[in-house]
Amino acid sequence: MKKHYKVRLIHIVMIILVFGSVSCSQRQHFSFDVTSRLLGGGKVSMVVEVDFQDQAGVEELRNKLETIQYALYLVFSRKSAEELSSLGEHKTANSIYQILQKHLAQKAMAVRVQNFTIEPK
């Protein structure tokens, strides 16, 4: 009977530790600007805000920022102003999230697009 009690106590302690570490973790934020010419003329600009679980994700994004900005430039330069405006901020943020997932080992938790501006030609 004692052995059974010890096992349960260990499980309870482990559960508390797991939930404690999850609730104490704070998201790390990183923001960067994206500006790109559009297909057929015009320009798009925005601020991309990315949340990571820890500082390692932020550091990795800082180290690969130039590569990621170039990848985003290539994606947006193949879209027209009309096409991009029809996508809107939410779908644009989703596309950026997918690009980040391809380039980063530390996975982003969330991506938001702020100041989404399309300037037609």
mmCIF file of N, CA and C in Angstrom:
data_model
loop_
_atom_site.group_PDB
_atom_site.id
_atom_site.type_symbol
_atom_site.label_atom_id
_atom_site.label_comp_id
_atom_site.label_asym_id
_atom_site.label_seq_id
_atom_site.Cartn_x
_atom_site.Cartn_y
_atom_site.Cartn_z
ATOM 1 N N MET A 1 0.820 -1.186 0.000
ATOM 2 C CA MET A 1 0.000 0.000 0.000
ATOM 3 C C MET A 1 0.871 1.260 0.000
ATOM 4 N N LYS A 2 1.977 1.261 0.701
ATOM 5 C CA LYS A 2 2.860 2.413 0.731
ATOM 6 C C LYS A 2 3.442 2.702 -0.647
ATOM 7 N N LYS A 3 3.824 1.671 -1.352
ATOM 8 C CA LYS A 3 4.430 1.828 -2.672
ATOM 9 C C LYS A 3 3.438 2.503 -3.625
ATOM 10 N N HIS A 4 2.194 2.106 -3.582
ATOM 11 C CA HIS A 4 1.159 2.680 -4.437
ATOM 12 C C HIS A 4 0.979 4.170 -4.119
ATOM 13 N N TYR A 5 1.033 4.534 -2.865
ATOM 14 C CA TYR A 5 0.876 5.924 -2.433
ATOM 15 C C TYR A 5 2.032 6.785 -2.955
ATOM 16 N N LYS A 6 3.269 6.257 -2.891
ATOM 17 C CA LYS A 6 4.435 7.005 -3.359
ATOM 18 C C LYS A 6 4.351 7.286 -4.855
ATOM 19 N N VAL A 7 3.887 6.342 -5.611
ATOM 20 C CA VAL A 7 3.765 6.518 -7.050
ATOM 21 C C VAL A 7 2.772 7.639 -7.362
ATOM 22 N N ARG A 8 1.650 7.648 -6.689
ATOM 23 C CA ARG A 8 0.646 8.690 -6.916
ATOM 24 C C ARG A 8 1.179 10.068 -6.528
ATOM 25 N N LEU A 9 1.910 10.143 -5.421
ATOM 26 C CA LEU A 9 2.467 11.415 -4.983
ATOM 27 C C LEU A 9 3.470 11.949 -6.012
ATOM 28 N N ILE A 10 4.282 11.089 -6.563
ATOM 29 C CA ILE A 10 5.242 11.497 -7.591
ATOM 30 C C ILE A 10 4.509 12.005 -8.830
ATOM 31 N N HIS A 11 3.447 11.335 -9.245
ATOM 32 C CA HIS A 11 2.681 11.788 -10.404
ATOM 33 C C HIS A 11 2.065 13.164 -10.161
ATOM 34 N N ILE A 12 1.549 13.381 -8.959
ATOM 35 C CA ILE A 12 0.943 14.676 -8.632
ATOM 36 C C ILE A 12 1.996 15.781 -8.682
ATOM 37 N N VAL A 13 3.174 15.512 -8.124
ATOM 38 C CA VAL A 13 4.259 16.496 -8.155
ATOM 39 C C VAL A 13 4.682 16.783 -9.593
ATOM 40 N N MET A 14 4.781 15.753 -10.413
ATOM 41 C CA MET A 14 5.169 15.951 -11.815
ATOM 42 C C MET A 14 4.125 16.776 -12.560
ATOM 43 N N ILE A 15 2.858 16.528 -12.313
ATOM 44 C CA ILE A 15 1.792 17.289 -12.961
ATOM 45 C C ILE A 15 1.867 18.762 -12.557
ATOM 46 N N ILE A 16 2.090 19.023 -11.294
ATOM 47 C CA ILE A 16 2.208 20.409 -10.827
ATOM 48 C C ILE A 16 3.404 21.093 -11.487
ATOM 49 N N LEU A 17 4.533 20.393 -11.586
ATOM 50 C CA LEU A 17 5.714 20.974 -12.228
ATOM 51 C C LEU A 17 5.450 21.295 -13.694
ATOM 52 N N VAL A 18 4.807 20.390 -14.412
ATOM 53 C CA VAL A 18 4.517 20.610 -15.825
ATOM 54 C C VAL A 18 3.591 21.802 -16.008
ATOM 55 N N PHE A 19 2.490 21.832 -15.261
ATOM 56 C CA PHE A 19 1.558 22.954 -15.388
ATOM 57 C C PHE A 19 2.189 24.252 -14.916
ATOM 58 N N GLY A 20 3.019 24.189 -13.907
ATOM 59 C CA GLY A 20 3.705 25.395 -13.429
ATOM 60 C C GLY A 20 4.637 25.968 -14.471
ATOM 61 N N SER A 21 5.359 25.110 -15.179
ATOM 62 C CA SER A 21 6.288 25.610 -16.190
ATOM 63 C C SER A 21 5.543 26.157 -17.396
ATOM 64 N N VAL A 22 4.407 25.585 -17.738
ATOM 65 C CA VAL A 22 3.622 26.081 -18.864
ATOM 66 C C VAL A 22 3.021 27.439 -18.541
ATOM 67 N N SER A 23 2.487 27.585 -17.354
ATOM 68 C CA SER A 23 1.842 28.844 -17.010
ATOM 69 C C SER A 23 2.846 29.963 -16.770
ATOM 70 N N CYS A 24 4.060 29.646 -16.375
ATOM 71 C CA CYS A 24 5.060 30.673 -16.103
ATOM 72 C C CYS A 24 5.782 31.132 -17.369
ATOM 73 N N SER A 25 5.711 30.357 -18.416
ATOM 74 C CA SER A 25 6.443 30.749 -19.622
ATOM 75 C C SER A 25 5.799 31.982 -20.237
ATOM 76 N N GLN A 26 6.642 32.905 -20.658
ATOM 77 C CA GLN A 26 6.154 34.117 -21.291
ATOM 78 C C GLN A 26 6.599 34.131 -22.739
ATOM 79 N N ARG A 27 5.742 34.648 -23.572
ATOM 80 C CA ARG A 27 6.071 34.745 -24.980
ATOM 81 C C ARG A 27 7.115 35.834 -25.195
ATOM 82 N N GLN A 28 7.969 35.588 -26.157
ATOM 83 C CA GLN A 28 8.971 36.567 -26.560
ATOM 84 C C GLN A 28 8.531 37.161 -27.893
ATOM 85 N N HIS A 29 8.577 38.468 -28.014
ATOM 86 C CA HIS A 29 8.097 39.149 -29.211
ATOM 87 C C HIS A 29 9.269 39.672 -30.027
ATOM 88 N N PHE A 30 9.080 39.702 -31.336
ATOM 89 C CA PHE A 30 10.050 40.322 -32.241
ATOM 90 C C PHE A 30 9.267 40.942 -33.393
ATOM 91 N N SER A 31 9.623 42.159 -33.768
ATOM 92 C CA SER A 31 8.951 42.851 -34.872
ATOM 93 C C SER A 31 9.976 43.254 -35.917
ATOM 94 N N PHE A 32 9.551 43.222 -37.174
ATOM 95 C CA PHE A 32 10.413 43.710 -38.241
ATOM 96 C C PHE A 32 9.556 44.262 -39.373
ATOM 97 N N ASP A 33 10.159 45.143 -40.165
ATOM 98 C CA ASP A 33 9.465 45.781 -41.285
ATOM 99 C C ASP A 33 9.641 44.965 -42.543
ATOM 100 N N VAL A 34 8.609 44.983 -43.379
ATOM 101 C CA VAL A 34 8.667 44.359 -44.699
ATOM 102 C C VAL A 34 8.162 45.383 -45.704
ATOM 103 N N THR A 35 8.960 45.621 -46.727
ATOM 104 C CA THR A 35 8.554 46.496 -47.821
ATOM 105 C C THR A 35 8.915 45.791 -49.109
ATOM 106 N N SER A 36 7.997 45.800 -50.066
ATOM 107 C CA SER A 36 8.244 45.107 -51.326
ATOM 108 C C SER A 36 7.513 45.809 -52.459
ATOM 109 N N ARG A 37 8.127 45.784 -53.618
ATOM 110 C CA ARG A 37 7.425 46.222 -54.823
ATOM 111 C C ARG A 37 6.447 45.121 -55.208
ATOM 112 N N LEU A 38 5.391 45.509 -55.914
ATOM 113 C CA LEU A 38 4.379 44.542 -56.318
ATOM 114 C C LEU A 38 4.411 44.343 -57.824
ATOM 115 N N LEU A 39 3.902 43.208 -58.249
ATOM 116 C CA LEU A 39 3.789 42.894 -59.669
ATOM 117 C C LEU A 39 2.893 43.935 -60.331
ATOM 118 N N GLY A 40 3.355 44.524 -61.409
ATOM 119 C CA GLY A 40 2.568 45.537 -62.117
ATOM 120 C C GLY A 40 2.689 46.916 -61.512
ATOM 121 N N GLY A 41 3.566 47.106 -60.568
ATOM 122 C CA GLY A 41 3.761 48.411 -59.931
ATOM 123 C C GLY A 41 3.100 48.479 -58.576
ATOM 124 N N GLY A 42 3.457 49.489 -57.851
ATOM 125 C CA GLY A 42 2.926 49.648 -56.500
ATOM 126 C C GLY A 42 3.877 49.084 -55.466
ATOM 127 N N LYS A 43 3.489 49.249 -54.210
ATOM 128 C CA LYS A 43 4.359 48.838 -53.115
ATOM 129 C C LYS A 43 3.500 48.394 -51.935
ATOM 130 N N VAL A 44 3.986 47.427 -51.196
ATOM 131 C CA VAL A 44 3.340 46.991 -49.965
ATOM 132 C C VAL A 44 4.334 47.174 -48.825
ATOM 133 N N SER A 45 3.827 47.621 -47.694
ATOM 134 C CA SER A 45 4.661 47.721 -46.495
ATOM 135 C C SER A 45 3.838 47.308 -45.286
ATOM 136 N N MET A 46 4.527 46.773 -44.296
ATOM 137 C CA MET A 46 3.855 46.295 -43.084
ATOM 138 C C MET A 46 4.888 46.065 -42.001
ATOM 139 N N VAL A 47 4.401 45.950 -40.790
ATOM 140 C CA VAL A 47 5.217 45.541 -39.654
ATOM 141 C C VAL A 47 4.747 44.151 -39.270
ATOM 142 N N VAL A 48 5.680 43.217 -39.185
ATOM 143 C CA VAL A 48 5.370 41.830 -38.825
ATOM 144 C C VAL A 48 5.791 41.620 -37.375
ATOM 145 N N GLU A 49 4.847 41.195 -36.557
ATOM 146 C CA GLU A 49 5.115 40.879 -35.160
ATOM 147 C C GLU A 49 5.041 39.365 -34.987
ATOM 148 N N VAL A 50 6.094 38.803 -34.403
ATOM 149 C CA VAL A 50 6.180 37.350 -34.246
ATOM 150 C C VAL A 50 6.349 37.025 -32.767
ATOM 151 N N ASP A 51 5.598 36.033 -32.287
ATOM 152 C CA ASP A 51 5.715 35.550 -30.910
ATOM 153 C C ASP A 51 6.418 34.201 -30.921
ATOM 154 N N PHE A 52 7.357 34.056 -29.995
ATOM 155 C CA PHE A 52 8.046 32.788 -29.794
ATOM 156 C C PHE A 52 7.870 32.358 -28.353
ATOM 157 N N GLN A 53 8.077 31.079 -28.121
ATOM 158 C CA GLN A 53 7.951 30.553 -26.769
ATOM 159 C C GLN A 53 9.114 31.013 -25.895
ATOM 160 N N ASP A 54 10.286 31.168 -26.491
ATOM 161 C CA ASP A 54 11.443 31.568 -25.690
ATOM 162 C C ASP A 54 12.369 32.465 -26.498
ATOM 163 N N GLN A 55 13.419 32.923 -25.848
ATOM 164 C CA GLN A 55 14.367 33.856 -26.453
ATOM 165 C C GLN A 55 15.147 33.213 -27.601
ATOM 166 N N ALA A 56 15.289 31.901 -27.613
ATOM 167 C CA ALA A 56 16.030 31.219 -28.682
ATOM 168 C C ALA A 56 15.377 31.466 -30.042
ATOM 169 N N GLY A 57 14.065 31.498 -30.088
ATOM 170 C CA GLY A 57 13.359 31.776 -31.336
ATOM 171 C C GLY A 57 13.627 33.176 -31.829
ATOM 172 N N VAL A 58 13.649 34.134 -30.914
ATOM 173 C CA VAL A 58 13.935 35.526 -31.278
ATOM 174 C C VAL A 58 15.348 35.642 -31.840
ATOM 175 N N GLU A 59 16.297 34.995 -31.184
ATOM 176 C CA GLU A 59 17.692 35.050 -31.643
ATOM 177 C C GLU A 59 17.847 34.414 -33.021
ATOM 178 N N GLU A 60 17.175 33.298 -33.241
ATOM 179 C CA GLU A 60 17.260 32.649 -34.544
ATOM 180 C C GLU A 60 16.673 33.543 -35.634
ATOM 181 N N LEU A 61 15.552 34.180 -35.332
ATOM 182 C CA LEU A 61 14.948 35.089 -36.309
ATOM 183 C C LEU A 61 15.864 36.273 -36.581
ATOM 184 N N ARG A 62 16.487 36.817 -35.564
ATOM 185 C CA ARG A 62 17.448 37.921 -35.771
ATOM 186 C C ARG A 62 18.578 37.487 -36.689
ATOM 187 N N ASN A 63 19.085 36.282 -36.478
ATOM 188 C CA ASN A 63 20.207 35.789 -37.278
ATOM 189 C C ASN A 63 19.813 35.531 -38.731
ATOM 190 N N LYS A 64 18.564 35.164 -38.970
ATOM 191 C CA LYS A 64 18.110 34.837 -40.320
ATOM 192 C C LYS A 64 17.199 35.910 -40.909
ATOM 193 N N LEU A 65 17.174 37.083 -40.294
ATOM 194 C CA LEU A 65 16.230 38.119 -40.691
ATOM 195 C C LEU A 65 16.401 38.544 -42.149
ATOM 196 N N GLU A 66 17.618 38.739 -42.578
ATOM 197 C CA GLU A 66 17.861 39.172 -43.959
ATOM 198 C C GLU A 66 17.339 38.138 -44.964
ATOM 199 N N THR A 67 17.572 36.873 -44.698
ATOM 200 C CA THR A 67 17.093 35.802 -45.572
ATOM 201 C C THR A 67 15.567 35.764 -45.606
ATOM 202 N N ILE A 68 14.951 35.913 -44.457
ATOM 203 C CA ILE A 68 13.483 35.870 -44.377
ATOM 204 C C ILE A 68 12.873 37.090 -45.060
ATOM 205 N N GLN A 69 13.467 38.267 -44.853
ATOM 206 C CA GLN A 69 12.952 39.462 -45.526
ATOM 207 C C GLN A 69 13.057 39.314 -47.043
ATOM 208 N N TYR A 70 14.147 38.715 -47.518
ATOM 209 C CA TYR A 70 14.295 38.498 -48.952
ATOM 210 C C TYR A 70 13.248 37.493 -49.465
ATOM 211 N N ALA A 71 13.003 36.433 -48.704
ATOM 212 C CA ALA A 71 11.980 35.454 -49.101
ATOM 213 C C ALA A 71 10.601 36.117 -49.173
ATOM 214 N N LEU A 72 10.302 36.975 -48.220
ATOM 215 C CA LEU A 72 9.024 37.692 -48.239
ATOM 216 C C LEU A 72 8.961 38.657 -49.426
ATOM 217 N N TYR A 73 10.076 39.302 -49.722
ATOM 218 C CA TYR A 73 10.134 40.201 -50.876
ATOM 219 C C TYR A 73 9.808 39.419 -52.155
ATOM 220 N N LEU A 74 10.390 38.241 -52.303
ATOM 221 C CA LEU A 74 10.128 37.422 -53.497
ATOM 222 C C LEU A 74 8.655 37.021 -53.597
ATOM 223 N N VAL A 75 8.057 36.662 -52.475
ATOM 224 C CA VAL A 75 6.645 36.273 -52.478
ATOM 225 C C VAL A 75 5.764 37.457 -52.867
ATOM 226 N N PHE A 76 5.992 38.593 -52.248
ATOM 227 C CA PHE A 76 5.134 39.750 -52.511
ATOM 228 C C PHE A 76 5.378 40.361 -53.886
ATOM 229 N N SER A 77 6.584 40.256 -54.399
ATOM 230 C CA SER A 77 6.865 40.849 -55.716
ATOM 231 C C SER A 77 6.171 40.074 -56.842
ATOM 232 N N ARG A 78 5.650 38.907 -56.542
ATOM 233 C CA ARG A 78 4.916 38.116 -57.538
ATOM 234 C C ARG A 78 3.400 38.311 -57.430
ATOM 235 N N LYS A 79 2.975 39.215 -56.556
ATOM 236 C CA LYS A 79 1.546 39.473 -56.385
ATOM 237 C C LYS A 79 1.231 40.905 -56.817
ATOM 238 N N SER A 80 0.040 41.072 -57.390
ATOM 239 C CA SER A 80 -0.401 42.412 -57.769
ATOM 240 C C SER A 80 -1.049 43.085 -56.559
ATOM 241 N N ALA A 81 -1.222 44.401 -56.658
ATOM 242 C CA ALA A 81 -1.867 45.139 -55.573
ATOM 243 C C ALA A 81 -3.286 44.631 -55.344
ATOM 244 N N GLU A 82 -4.009 44.331 -56.418
ATOM 245 C CA GLU A 82 -5.380 43.839 -56.287
ATOM 246 C C GLU A 82 -5.408 42.483 -55.595
ATOM 247 N N GLU A 83 -4.498 41.610 -55.998
ATOM 248 C CA GLU A 83 -4.444 40.269 -55.416
ATOM 249 C C GLU A 83 -4.118 40.337 -53.922
ATOM 250 N N LEU A 84 -3.164 41.174 -53.575
ATOM 251 C CA LEU A 84 -2.753 41.288 -52.182
ATOM 252 C C LEU A 84 -3.834 41.943 -51.326
ATOM 253 N N SER A 85 -4.520 42.946 -51.863
ATOM 254 C CA SER A 85 -5.586 43.586 -51.090
ATOM 255 C C SER A 85 -6.772 42.641 -50.891
ATOM 256 N N SER A 86 -6.995 41.751 -51.851
ATOM 257 C CA SER A 86 -8.082 40.780 -51.682
ATOM 258 C C SER A 86 -7.734 39.731 -50.624
ATOM 259 N N LEU A 87 -6.439 39.452 -50.443
ATOM 260 C CA LEU A 87 -6.018 38.521 -49.395
ATOM 261 C C LEU A 87 -6.260 39.111 -48.005
ATOM 262 N N GLY A 88 -5.925 40.361 -47.839
ATOM 263 C CA GLY A 88 -6.109 41.016 -46.541
ATOM 264 C C GLY A 88 -5.014 40.680 -45.549
ATOM 265 N N GLU A 89 -5.100 41.323 -44.393
ATOM 266 C CA GLU A 89 -4.069 41.169 -43.362
ATOM 267 C C GLU A 89 -3.995 39.757 -42.799
ATOM 268 N N HIS A 90 -5.143 39.143 -42.543
ATOM 269 C CA HIS A 90 -5.158 37.826 -41.893
ATOM 270 C C HIS A 90 -4.490 36.757 -42.767
ATOM 271 N N LYS A 91 -4.857 36.695 -44.031
ATOM 272 C CA LYS A 91 -4.266 35.690 -44.914
ATOM 273 C C LYS A 91 -2.803 36.005 -45.208
ATOM 274 N N THR A 92 -2.460 37.297 -45.247
ATOM 275 C CA THR A 92 -1.062 37.679 -45.424
ATOM 276 C C THR A 92 -0.241 37.222 -44.227
ATOM 277 N N ALA A 93 -0.770 37.427 -43.023
ATOM 278 C CA ALA A 93 -0.084 36.964 -41.808
ATOM 279 C C ALA A 93 0.077 35.448 -41.826
ATOM 280 N N ASN A 94 -0.926 34.727 -42.316
ATOM 281 C CA ASN A 94 -0.854 33.275 -42.411
ATOM 282 C C ASN A 94 0.246 32.850 -43.389
ATOM 283 N N SER A 95 0.371 33.551 -44.513
ATOM 284 C CA SER A 95 1.430 33.250 -45.481
ATOM 285 C C SER A 95 2.814 33.493 -44.878
ATOM 286 N N ILE A 96 2.944 34.590 -44.138
ATOM 287 C CA ILE A 96 4.214 34.903 -43.485
ATOM 288 C C ILE A 96 4.539 33.835 -42.448
ATOM 289 N N TYR A 97 3.547 33.393 -41.701
ATOM 290 C CA TYR A 97 3.732 32.335 -40.704
ATOM 291 C C TYR A 97 4.291 31.072 -41.367
ATOM 292 N N GLN A 98 3.736 30.695 -42.513
ATOM 293 C CA GLN A 98 4.205 29.503 -43.223
ATOM 294 C C GLN A 98 5.646 29.667 -43.692
ATOM 295 N N ILE A 99 6.010 30.846 -44.152
ATOM 296 C CA ILE A 99 7.392 31.099 -44.584
ATOM 297 C C ILE A 99 8.341 30.991 -43.394
ATOM 298 N N LEU A 100 7.942 31.552 -42.254
ATOM 299 C CA LEU A 100 8.779 31.467 -41.057
ATOM 300 C C LEU A 100 8.963 30.019 -40.624
ATOM 301 N N GLN A 101 7.914 29.223 -40.700
ATOM 302 C CA GLN A 101 8.007 27.818 -40.298
ATOM 303 C C GLN A 101 8.996 27.058 -41.173
ATOM 304 N N LYS A 102 9.116 27.447 -42.438
ATOM 305 C CA LYS A 102 10.064 26.782 -43.339
ATOM 306 C C LYS A 102 11.500 27.158 -43.034
ATOM 307 N N HIS A 103 11.726 28.395 -42.595
ATOM 308 C CA HIS A 103 13.088 28.905 -42.427
ATOM 309 C C HIS A 103 13.655 28.776 -41.015
ATOM 310 N N LEU A 104 12.796 28.581 -40.021
ATOM 311 C CA LEU A 104 13.260 28.584 -38.634
ATOM 312 C C LEU A 104 13.078 27.228 -37.967
ATOM 313 N N ALA A 105 14.076 26.824 -37.200
ATOM 314 C CA ALA A 105 13.963 25.593 -36.419
ATOM 315 C C ALA A 105 13.068 25.850 -35.201
ATOM 316 N N GLN A 106 13.213 27.041 -34.590
ATOM 317 C CA GLN A 106 12.349 27.431 -33.477
ATOM 318 C C GLN A 106 11.032 27.896 -34.073
ATOM 319 N N LYS A 107 9.974 27.205 -33.811
ATOM 320 C CA LYS A 107 8.698 27.497 -34.459
ATOM 321 C C LYS A 107 8.007 28.703 -33.816
ATOM 322 N N ALA A 108 7.504 29.563 -34.672
ATOM 323 C CA ALA A 108 6.758 30.737 -34.205
ATOM 324 C C ALA A 108 5.425 30.297 -33.619
ATOM 325 N N MET A 109 4.993 30.981 -32.570
ATOM 326 C CA MET A 109 3.705 30.677 -31.959
ATOM 327 C C MET A 109 2.581 31.469 -32.622
ATOM 328 N N ALA A 110 2.886 32.702 -33.008
ATOM 329 C CA ALA A 110 1.864 33.546 -33.631
ATOM 330 C C ALA A 110 2.541 34.612 -34.484
ATOM 331 N N VAL A 111 1.841 35.034 -35.530
ATOM 332 C CA VAL A 111 2.313 36.103 -36.405
ATOM 333 C C VAL A 111 1.158 37.076 -36.599
ATOM 334 N N ARG A 112 1.461 38.351 -36.402
ATOM 335 C CA ARG A 112 0.473 39.405 -36.641
ATOM 336 C C ARG A 112 1.057 40.404 -37.625
ATOM 337 N N VAL A 113 0.183 40.989 -38.450
ATOM 338 C CA VAL A 113 0.586 42.015 -39.393
ATOM 339 C C VAL A 113 -0.038 43.329 -38.940
ATOM 340 N N GLN A 114 0.783 44.349 -38.785
ATOM 341 C CA GLN A 114 0.319 45.678 -38.396
ATOM 342 C C GLN A 114 0.676 46.674 -39.500
ATOM 343 N N ASN A 115 -0.040 47.764 -39.563
ATOM 344 C CA ASN A 115 0.236 48.840 -40.532
ATOM 345 C C ASN A 115 0.344 48.315 -41.955
ATOM 346 N N PHE A 116 -0.567 47.464 -42.337
ATOM 347 C CA PHE A 116 -0.596 46.843 -43.661
ATOM 348 C C PHE A 116 -1.041 47.903 -44.672
ATOM 349 N N THR A 117 -0.109 48.322 -45.534
ATOM 350 C CA THR A 117 -0.395 49.406 -46.479
ATOM 351 C C THR A 117 -0.020 48.968 -47.889
ATOM 352 N N ILE A 118 -0.961 49.140 -48.801
ATOM 353 C CA ILE A 118 -0.698 48.870 -50.214
ATOM 354 C C ILE A 118 -0.805 50.199 -50.955
ATOM 355 N N GLU A 119 0.277 50.549 -51.625
ATOM 356 C CA GLU A 119 0.295 51.772 -52.421
ATOM 357 C C GLU A 119 0.249 51.375 -53.884
ATOM 358 N N PRO A 120 -0.870 51.643 -54.572
ATOM 359 C CA PRO A 120 -0.945 51.297 -55.995
ATOM 360 C C PRO A 120 0.012 52.161 -56.810
ATOM 361 N N LYS A 121 0.294 51.718 -58.032
ATOM 362 C CA LYS A 121 1.255 52.479 -58.850
ATOM 363 C C LYS A 121 0.748 53.811 -59.283
#
